[in-house]
Amino acid sequence: MNTIEQLISIAIMALVTFFTRAFSFIIFPNSKKLPKIIIYLQEVLPYAIFGLLIVYCLKDVSIIEGSHGLPELIAIILVALIYIRFKNSLVAIFIGTISYMLLVQVIFK
Amino acid sequence: MKNNKTLKYAIIKTLPILTGFLFMGISYGIYATSKGLPFYIPILTSIFMEAGSMEFVGVNLLTSAFNPLNCIFITLMVNARHIFYGLTMLNIYTKENLGEKHYRFHKLHLIFGLCDETFSINYQNTVKEGIDKSKFIKYVSTLNHIYWITGCTIGALFGSFIKFNTLGIDFVMTALFVVIFINQFKESKSKYPGFIGIIVTVACLLIFPKDYFLIPSFIIIIVILVIFKNKLRKGETE
């Protein structure tokens, strides 16, 4: 691709990305009178979405090969335990991340 | 001043995202330039797309033959989940929350910046006491965008000079989502939706090709949530 084609491609990707984010606002322009089913989904969907996002972050982890997902499992349990015990999200996230980096760089190399 | 307090609070809340975006952005900048793309490409995508995973995929698109239809299709597939973020944010991006001043502009700008990480902070409709909700929502969105642009720019320009081993740093995003998931678990009347999300997504990851498993995941999750509505909802909505 030459430069013009690259710039056009970026413009297309940017516009389509914006479109996906704006889609619900286009379909439901009046946020006051949403269908009951949408109001219900607004309640329960975020909780389900974060379950999906966790799996999405781990999509490249293999249980069969390599480290078998152990660094991820250990680090996630660590994050959960620290957060449940100390209720500090930053501490839980940073300790969990540093531990994960240690695990993949040193222990499960 | 309320503004400073809100800004400080927004910075604290977005610290994990600062770390994640700096290193993900640097990785992306290095990756894009290593594939032969000029330095300004990752900078442009970080400004106009702000869509991490799609920008990585975009590198493949930009280094192949020009195919606008393919660009449209692949972007739709990868970013389809943002349609569902919009659904939740219908309640948040309102005049009550954002204020009357330049409401349309702010709403458009916030919709533009609706990436995973900004959604993960702004989806809640309440803030701590003493915090200006309208400013907080806008600060979070803008700060995250700045972090992302900064990371991508550093990666594009200076990537070859970064020496220490950053392997695994992107786990910070997983950790953030785990913390939020636990919060959701504590606050939700029904505990099932979160686990429905996990189980359905794992199943789809096993059944569908890795590039296309998110859309079926979302569809099946929504179908299940709707079918079991009576067992799952908090209470009467009206």
Short mmCIF file of N, CA, C and O in Angstrom, two decimals, chain A:
data_model
loop_
_atom_site.label_atom_id
_atom_site.label_comp_id
_atom_site.label_asym_id
_atom_site.label_seq_id
_atom_site.Cartn_x
_atom_site.Cartn_y
_atom_site.Cartn_z
N MET A 1 0.85 -1.22 0.00
CA MET A 1 0.00 0.00 0.00
C MET A 1 0.86 1.24 0.00
O MET A 1 1.86 1.31 0.70
N ASN A 2 0.47 2.26 -0.74
CA ASN A 2 1.20 3.53 -0.64
C ASN A 2 0.59 4.37 0.49
O ASN A 2 -0.36 3.95 1.15
N THR A 3 1.19 5.53 0.72
CA THR A 3 0.79 6.34 1.87
C THR A 3 -0.68 6.74 1.83
O THR A 3 -1.38 6.68 2.83
N ILE A 4 -1.17 7.16 0.66
CA ILE A 4 -2.58 7.57 0.56
C ILE A 4 -3.49 6.42 0.93
O ILE A 4 -4.45 6.58 1.68
N GLU A 5 -3.16 5.23 0.41
CA GLU A 5 -4.00 4.06 0.71
C GLU A 5 -3.97 3.73 2.20
O GLU A 5 -4.98 3.35 2.79
N GLN A 6 -2.79 3.89 2.82
CA GLN A 6 -2.69 3.65 4.25
C GLN A 6 -3.55 4.64 5.03
O GLN A 6 -4.26 4.26 5.97
N LEU A 7 -3.49 5.90 4.65
CA LEU A 7 -4.27 6.92 5.35
C LEU A 7 -5.77 6.67 5.18
O LEU A 7 -6.55 6.82 6.12
N ILE A 8 -6.17 6.24 3.98
CA ILE A 8 -7.57 5.91 3.75
C ILE A 8 -7.98 4.73 4.62
O ILE A 8 -9.05 4.73 5.25
N SER A 9 -7.10 3.72 4.69
CA SER A 9 -7.40 2.54 5.50
C SER A 9 -7.56 2.92 6.96
O SER A 9 -8.47 2.44 7.65
N ILE A 10 -6.68 3.78 7.46
CA ILE A 10 -6.79 4.21 8.86
C ILE A 10 -8.09 4.96 9.08
O ILE A 10 -8.79 4.77 10.09
N ALA A 11 -8.46 5.82 8.12
CA ALA A 11 -9.71 6.57 8.24
C ALA A 11 -10.89 5.61 8.30
O ALA A 11 -11.82 5.79 9.10
N ILE A 12 -10.86 4.56 7.45
CA ILE A 12 -11.94 3.57 7.46
C ILE A 12 -12.02 2.88 8.81
O ILE A 12 -13.10 2.76 9.42
N MET A 13 -10.87 2.41 9.31
CA MET A 13 -10.87 1.70 10.60
C MET A 13 -11.36 2.62 11.72
O MET A 13 -12.09 2.20 12.61
N ALA A 14 -10.95 3.89 11.67
CA ALA A 14 -11.36 4.84 12.71
C ALA A 14 -12.88 5.08 12.65
O ALA A 14 -13.55 5.10 13.68
N LEU A 15 -13.39 5.24 11.44
CA LEU A 15 -14.83 5.49 11.30
C LEU A 15 -15.66 4.29 11.73
O LEU A 15 -16.67 4.44 12.42
N VAL A 16 -15.25 3.10 11.33
CA VAL A 16 -15.99 1.89 11.72
C VAL A 16 -15.93 1.69 13.23
O VAL A 16 -16.91 1.33 13.87
N THR A 17 -14.76 1.95 13.83
CA THR A 17 -14.62 1.85 15.28
C THR A 17 -15.59 2.82 15.96
O THR A 17 -16.32 2.45 16.88
N PHE A 18 -15.60 4.05 15.50
CA PHE A 18 -16.53 5.04 16.07
C PHE A 18 -17.97 4.58 15.88
O PHE A 18 -18.81 4.74 16.78
N PHE A 19 -18.26 4.01 14.74
CA PHE A 19 -19.61 3.55 14.46
C PHE A 19 -20.06 2.47 15.47
O PHE A 19 -21.18 2.51 15.97
N THR A 20 -19.17 1.53 15.79
CA THR A 20 -19.55 0.49 16.75
C THR A 20 -19.82 1.11 18.12
O THR A 20 -20.72 0.69 18.83
N ARG A 21 -19.05 2.13 18.48
CA ARG A 21 -19.26 2.75 19.78
C ARG A 21 -20.52 3.59 19.80
O ARG A 21 -21.22 3.68 20.81
N ALA A 22 -20.88 4.19 18.66
CA ALA A 22 -22.05 5.07 18.58
C ALA A 22 -23.34 4.31 18.30
O ALA A 22 -24.43 4.86 18.46
N PHE A 23 -23.21 3.06 17.89
CA PHE A 23 -24.36 2.29 17.40
C PHE A 23 -25.56 2.32 18.34
O PHE A 23 -26.67 2.62 17.93
N SER A 24 -25.35 2.01 19.61
CA SER A 24 -26.47 1.97 20.56
C SER A 24 -27.10 3.34 20.72
O SER A 24 -28.31 3.44 20.93
N PHE A 25 -26.30 4.40 20.64
CA PHE A 25 -26.84 5.75 20.79
C PHE A 25 -27.69 6.13 19.58
O PHE A 25 -28.60 6.95 19.68
N ILE A 26 -27.37 5.53 18.41
CA ILE A 26 -28.15 5.80 17.21
C ILE A 26 -29.48 5.05 17.28
O ILE A 26 -30.54 5.60 16.97
N ILE A 27 -29.41 3.78 17.73
CA ILE A 27 -30.62 2.96 17.77
C ILE A 27 -31.58 3.46 18.84
O ILE A 27 -32.79 3.43 18.67
N PHE A 28 -31.03 3.92 19.97
CA PHE A 28 -31.87 4.38 21.08
C PHE A 28 -31.60 5.85 21.39
O PHE A 28 -30.99 6.16 22.40
N PRO A 29 -32.07 6.76 20.54
CA PRO A 29 -31.74 8.17 20.73
C PRO A 29 -32.34 8.77 22.00
O PRO A 29 -31.80 9.70 22.56
N ASN A 30 -33.45 8.17 22.47
CA ASN A 30 -34.07 8.70 23.67
C ASN A 30 -33.75 7.82 24.86
O ASN A 30 -34.39 6.78 25.07
N SER A 31 -32.74 8.23 25.64
CA SER A 31 -32.31 7.36 26.74
C SER A 31 -33.33 7.33 27.87
O SER A 31 -33.19 6.59 28.81
N LYS A 32 -34.34 8.19 27.76
CA LYS A 32 -35.36 8.20 28.82
C LYS A 32 -36.37 7.07 28.63
O LYS A 32 -36.90 6.54 29.58
N LYS A 33 -36.66 6.74 27.35
CA LYS A 33 -37.71 5.76 27.11
C LYS A 33 -37.13 4.49 26.50
O LYS A 33 -37.46 4.12 25.40
N LEU A 34 -36.26 3.84 27.26
CA LEU A 34 -35.67 2.61 26.75
C LEU A 34 -36.60 1.43 27.00
O LEU A 34 -37.27 1.39 28.03
N PRO A 35 -36.61 0.47 26.08
CA PRO A 35 -37.42 -0.73 26.30
C PRO A 35 -36.98 -1.43 27.59
O PRO A 35 -35.80 -1.39 27.94
N LYS A 36 -37.93 -2.08 28.28
CA LYS A 36 -37.62 -2.71 29.56
C LYS A 36 -36.48 -3.70 29.46
O LYS A 36 -35.66 -3.83 30.37
N ILE A 37 -36.43 -4.42 28.34
CA ILE A 37 -35.39 -5.44 28.19
C ILE A 37 -34.00 -4.79 28.15
O ILE A 37 -33.02 -5.34 28.66
N ILE A 38 -33.92 -3.58 27.57
CA ILE A 38 -32.64 -2.88 27.51
C ILE A 38 -32.25 -2.40 28.91
O ILE A 38 -31.09 -2.51 29.32
N ILE A 39 -33.21 -1.89 29.67
CA ILE A 39 -32.94 -1.46 31.04
C ILE A 39 -32.44 -2.64 31.87
O ILE A 39 -31.49 -2.52 32.65
N TYR A 40 -33.06 -3.79 31.66
CA TYR A 40 -32.63 -4.99 32.38
C TYR A 40 -31.20 -5.36 31.98
O TYR A 40 -30.35 -5.65 32.83
N LEU A 41 -30.91 -5.33 30.68
CA LEU A 41 -29.56 -5.69 30.21
C LEU A 41 -28.51 -4.72 30.75
O LEU A 41 -27.39 -5.12 31.07
N GLN A 42 -28.87 -3.45 30.89
CA GLN A 42 -27.93 -2.48 31.43
C GLN A 42 -27.52 -2.85 32.85
O GLN A 42 -26.42 -2.56 33.29
N GLU A 43 -28.44 -3.51 33.56
CA GLU A 43 -28.14 -3.94 34.93
C GLU A 43 -27.16 -5.11 34.95
O GLU A 43 -26.21 -5.13 35.70
N VAL A 44 -27.46 -6.13 34.12
CA VAL A 44 -26.72 -7.38 34.24
C VAL A 44 -25.55 -7.51 33.28
O VAL A 44 -24.60 -8.26 33.53
N LEU A 45 -25.60 -6.77 32.16
CA LEU A 45 -24.57 -6.96 31.14
C LEU A 45 -23.15 -6.62 31.59
O LEU A 45 -22.23 -7.38 31.30
N PRO A 46 -22.94 -5.48 32.29
CA PRO A 46 -21.56 -5.16 32.68
C PRO A 46 -20.88 -6.30 33.45
O PRO A 46 -19.73 -6.63 33.17
N TYR A 47 -21.59 -6.88 34.38
CA TYR A 47 -21.02 -7.98 35.17
C TYR A 47 -20.60 -9.11 34.25
O TYR A 47 -19.48 -9.65 34.35
N ALA A 48 -21.46 -9.47 33.29
CA ALA A 48 -21.13 -10.54 32.35
C ALA A 48 -19.98 -10.13 31.44
O ALA A 48 -19.12 -10.94 31.10
N ILE A 49 -19.96 -8.83 31.04
CA ILE A 49 -18.92 -8.36 30.13
C ILE A 49 -17.54 -8.51 30.74
O ILE A 49 -16.58 -8.87 30.07
N PHE A 50 -17.43 -8.22 32.05
CA PHE A 50 -16.10 -8.34 32.65
C PHE A 50 -15.65 -9.79 32.73
O PHE A 50 -14.45 -10.09 32.65
N GLY A 51 -16.60 -10.72 32.89
CA GLY A 51 -16.24 -12.12 32.78
C GLY A 51 -15.68 -12.41 31.40
O GLY A 51 -14.64 -13.05 31.23
N LEU A 52 -16.39 -11.90 30.37
CA LEU A 52 -15.93 -12.07 28.99
C LEU A 52 -14.56 -11.46 28.78
O LEU A 52 -13.68 -12.06 28.16
N LEU A 53 -14.35 -10.25 29.32
CA LEU A 53 -13.08 -9.55 29.10
C LEU A 53 -11.91 -10.30 29.71
O LEU A 53 -10.80 -10.32 29.16
N ILE A 54 -12.13 -10.91 30.89
CA ILE A 54 -11.05 -11.67 31.52
C ILE A 54 -10.64 -12.83 30.60
O ILE A 54 -9.45 -13.06 30.35
N VAL A 55 -11.64 -13.52 30.07
CA VAL A 55 -11.34 -14.63 29.16
C VAL A 55 -10.66 -14.10 27.90
O VAL A 55 -9.70 -14.69 27.39
N TYR A 56 -11.12 -12.94 27.40
CA TYR A 56 -10.52 -12.32 26.21
C TYR A 56 -9.05 -12.02 26.44
O TYR A 56 -8.21 -12.25 25.57
N CYS A 57 -8.70 -11.52 27.63
CA CYS A 57 -7.29 -11.23 27.93
C CYS A 57 -6.47 -12.51 27.94
O CYS A 57 -5.28 -12.48 27.65
N LEU A 58 -7.11 -13.62 28.25
CA LEU A 58 -6.37 -14.87 28.39
C LEU A 58 -6.49 -15.75 27.15
O LEU A 58 -6.10 -16.92 27.18
N LYS A 59 -6.99 -15.19 26.04
CA LYS A 59 -7.32 -16.04 24.90
C LYS A 59 -6.12 -16.75 24.29
O LYS A 59 -6.28 -17.77 23.64
N ASP A 60 -4.92 -16.21 24.47
CA ASP A 60 -3.75 -16.84 23.86
C ASP A 60 -3.06 -17.83 24.79
O ASP A 60 -2.03 -18.39 24.44
N VAL A 61 -3.61 -18.03 25.98
CA VAL A 61 -2.99 -18.94 26.95
C VAL A 61 -3.29 -20.38 26.55
O VAL A 61 -4.42 -20.71 26.20
N SER A 62 -2.28 -21.22 26.59
CA SER A 62 -2.49 -22.63 26.25
C SER A 62 -2.38 -23.49 27.49
O SER A 62 -1.42 -23.37 28.25
N ILE A 63 -3.38 -24.35 27.68
CA ILE A 63 -3.34 -25.24 28.84
C ILE A 63 -2.46 -26.45 28.54
O ILE A 63 -1.88 -27.07 29.42
N ILE A 64 -2.35 -26.77 27.23
CA ILE A 64 -1.62 -27.97 26.86
C ILE A 64 -0.12 -27.74 26.79
O ILE A 64 0.68 -28.56 27.20
N GLU A 65 0.25 -26.55 26.24
CA GLU A 65 1.68 -26.34 26.00
C GLU A 65 2.28 -25.32 26.96
O GLU A 65 1.58 -24.66 27.71
N GLY A 66 3.58 -25.17 26.87
CA GLY A 66 4.30 -24.10 27.55
C GLY A 66 4.10 -24.13 29.05
O GLY A 66 4.31 -25.15 29.70
N SER A 67 3.67 -23.00 29.58
CA SER A 67 3.54 -22.92 31.03
C SER A 67 2.16 -23.35 31.51
O SER A 67 1.84 -23.21 32.67
N HIS A 68 1.33 -23.85 30.54
CA HIS A 68 0.01 -24.40 30.88
C HIS A 68 -0.90 -23.43 31.61
O HIS A 68 -1.78 -23.85 32.34
N GLY A 69 -0.66 -22.15 31.44
CA GLY A 69 -1.52 -21.17 32.08
C GLY A 69 -1.29 -21.01 33.57
O GLY A 69 -2.05 -20.33 34.25
N LEU A 70 -0.24 -21.65 34.09
CA LEU A 70 0.01 -21.55 35.54
C LEU A 70 0.36 -20.13 36.00
O LEU A 70 -0.16 -19.69 37.03
N PRO A 71 1.25 -19.42 35.30
CA PRO A 71 1.54 -18.04 35.75
C PRO A 71 0.27 -17.21 35.83
O PRO A 71 0.07 -16.45 36.79
N GLU A 72 -0.60 -17.35 34.82
CA GLU A 72 -1.84 -16.59 34.81
C GLU A 72 -2.72 -16.98 35.99
O GLU A 72 -3.26 -16.13 36.69
N LEU A 73 -2.86 -18.28 36.22
CA LEU A 73 -3.70 -18.75 37.31
C LEU A 73 -3.20 -18.24 38.65
O LEU A 73 -3.96 -17.70 39.46
N ILE A 74 -1.89 -18.39 38.88
CA ILE A 74 -1.31 -17.95 40.14
C ILE A 74 -1.50 -16.45 40.33
O ILE A 74 -1.90 -15.98 41.39
N ALA A 75 -1.19 -15.68 39.29
CA ALA A 75 -1.27 -14.22 39.40
C ALA A 75 -2.70 -13.77 39.62
O ALA A 75 -2.95 -12.84 40.40
N ILE A 76 -3.65 -14.39 38.94
CA ILE A 76 -5.06 -14.00 39.11
C ILE A 76 -5.52 -14.31 40.54
O ILE A 76 -6.20 -13.49 41.18
N ILE A 77 -5.14 -15.48 41.07
CA ILE A 77 -5.52 -15.82 42.44
C ILE A 77 -4.90 -14.80 43.41
O ILE A 77 -5.54 -14.34 44.36
N LEU A 78 -3.64 -14.43 43.14
CA LEU A 78 -2.97 -13.45 43.98
C LEU A 78 -3.71 -12.12 43.98
O LEU A 78 -3.98 -11.53 45.04
N VAL A 79 -4.07 -11.63 42.79
CA VAL A 79 -4.82 -10.38 42.67
C VAL A 79 -6.11 -10.47 43.47
O VAL A 79 -6.44 -9.58 44.25
N ALA A 80 -6.82 -11.58 43.29
CA ALA A 80 -8.12 -11.74 43.95
C ALA A 80 -7.95 -11.75 45.47
O ALA A 80 -8.67 -11.05 46.20
N LEU A 81 -6.99 -12.53 45.97
CA LEU A 81 -6.79 -12.64 47.42
C LEU A 81 -6.40 -11.30 48.03
O LEU A 81 -6.95 -10.88 49.05
N ILE A 82 -5.45 -10.62 47.40
CA ILE A 82 -5.01 -9.33 47.93
C ILE A 82 -6.16 -8.33 47.93
O ILE A 82 -6.37 -7.59 48.90
N TYR A 83 -6.94 -8.32 46.85
CA TYR A 83 -8.02 -7.35 46.76
C TYR A 83 -9.12 -7.65 47.78
O TYR A 83 -9.63 -6.75 48.44
N ILE A 84 -9.47 -8.94 47.92
CA ILE A 84 -10.52 -9.30 48.87
C ILE A 84 -10.06 -9.00 50.29
O ILE A 84 -10.81 -8.50 51.12
N ARG A 85 -8.78 -9.27 50.60
CA ARG A 85 -8.27 -9.09 51.95
C ARG A 85 -8.04 -7.61 52.29
O ARG A 85 -8.41 -7.13 53.33
N PHE A 86 -7.39 -6.86 51.37
CA PHE A 86 -6.98 -5.50 51.69
C PHE A 86 -7.83 -4.42 51.04
O PHE A 86 -7.66 -3.24 51.31
N LYS A 87 -8.73 -4.80 50.13
CA LYS A 87 -9.67 -3.89 49.49
C LYS A 87 -9.01 -2.75 48.74
O LYS A 87 -9.63 -1.75 48.45
N ASN A 88 -7.72 -2.87 48.40
CA ASN A 88 -7.03 -1.82 47.67
C ASN A 88 -6.75 -2.31 46.25
O ASN A 88 -5.93 -3.21 46.06
N SER A 89 -7.46 -1.74 45.27
CA SER A 89 -7.35 -2.26 43.90
C SER A 89 -5.96 -2.01 43.31
O SER A 89 -5.41 -2.89 42.65
N LEU A 90 -5.38 -0.84 43.56
CA LEU A 90 -4.07 -0.53 42.98
C LEU A 90 -3.01 -1.51 43.47
O LEU A 90 -2.22 -2.04 42.69
N VAL A 91 -3.00 -1.74 44.80
CA VAL A 91 -2.01 -2.66 45.35
C VAL A 91 -2.19 -4.06 44.76
O VAL A 91 -1.23 -4.72 44.35
N ALA A 92 -3.45 -4.50 44.69
CA ALA A 92 -3.72 -5.84 44.17
C ALA A 92 -3.25 -5.96 42.72
O ALA A 92 -2.61 -6.95 42.33
N ILE A 93 -3.54 -4.93 41.92
CA ILE A 93 -3.18 -4.97 40.50
C ILE A 93 -1.67 -4.94 40.32
O ILE A 93 -1.10 -5.71 39.54
N PHE A 94 -1.00 -4.04 41.05
CA PHE A 94 0.44 -3.92 40.85
C PHE A 94 1.20 -5.14 41.36
O PHE A 94 2.10 -5.66 40.69
N ILE A 95 0.84 -5.62 42.54
CA ILE A 95 1.53 -6.81 43.06
C ILE A 95 1.28 -8.00 42.15
O ILE A 95 2.19 -8.78 41.83
N GLY A 96 0.02 -8.13 41.71
CA GLY A 96 -0.30 -9.24 40.81
C GLY A 96 0.49 -9.17 39.52
O GLY A 96 0.99 -10.18 39.02
N THR A 97 0.62 -7.96 38.96
CA THR A 97 1.33 -7.81 37.69
C THR A 97 2.81 -8.08 37.86
O THR A 97 3.43 -8.78 37.04
N ILE A 98 3.43 -7.52 38.90
CA ILE A 98 4.86 -7.75 39.13
C ILE A 98 5.10 -9.25 39.33
O ILE A 98 6.07 -9.81 38.79
N SER A 99 4.22 -9.89 40.09
CA SER A 99 4.38 -11.33 40.31
C SER A 99 4.30 -12.08 38.99
O SER A 99 5.08 -13.00 38.73
N TYR A 100 3.34 -11.68 38.16
CA TYR A 100 3.20 -12.35 36.87
C TYR A 100 4.45 -12.19 36.02
O TYR A 100 4.93 -13.12 35.39
N MET A 101 5.00 -10.97 36.02
CA MET A 101 6.20 -10.73 35.22
C MET A 101 7.36 -11.58 35.74
O MET A 101 8.12 -12.15 34.96
N LEU A 102 7.47 -11.69 37.08
CA LEU A 102 8.50 -12.55 37.68
C LEU A 102 8.30 -13.99 37.23
O LEU A 102 9.25 -14.69 36.87
N LEU A 103 7.06 -14.43 37.27
CA LEU A 103 6.77 -15.81 36.93
C LEU A 103 7.13 -16.11 35.47
O LEU A 103 7.76 -17.12 35.18
N VAL A 104 6.75 -15.23 34.54
CA VAL A 104 7.02 -15.54 33.14
C VAL A 104 8.46 -15.26 32.73
O VAL A 104 8.97 -15.84 31.78
N GLN A 105 9.13 -14.34 33.45
CA GLN A 105 10.49 -14.00 33.04
C GLN A 105 11.53 -14.91 33.68
O GLN A 105 12.57 -15.18 33.10
N VAL A 106 11.23 -15.34 34.92
CA VAL A 106 12.24 -16.07 35.66
C VAL A 106 11.86 -17.53 35.91
O VAL A 106 12.60 -18.45 35.61
N ILE A 107 10.67 -17.72 36.49
CA ILE A 107 10.32 -19.06 36.99
C ILE A 107 9.82 -19.99 35.89
O ILE A 107 10.20 -21.15 35.84
N PHE A 108 8.99 -19.48 35.01
CA PHE A 108 8.44 -20.34 33.98
C PHE A 108 9.04 -20.06 32.62
O PHE A 108 8.42 -20.19 31.59
N LYS A 109 10.31 -19.68 32.62
CA LYS A 109 10.94 -19.24 31.38
C LYS A 109 10.87 -20.27 30.26
O LYS A 109 11.19 -21.42 30.45
#
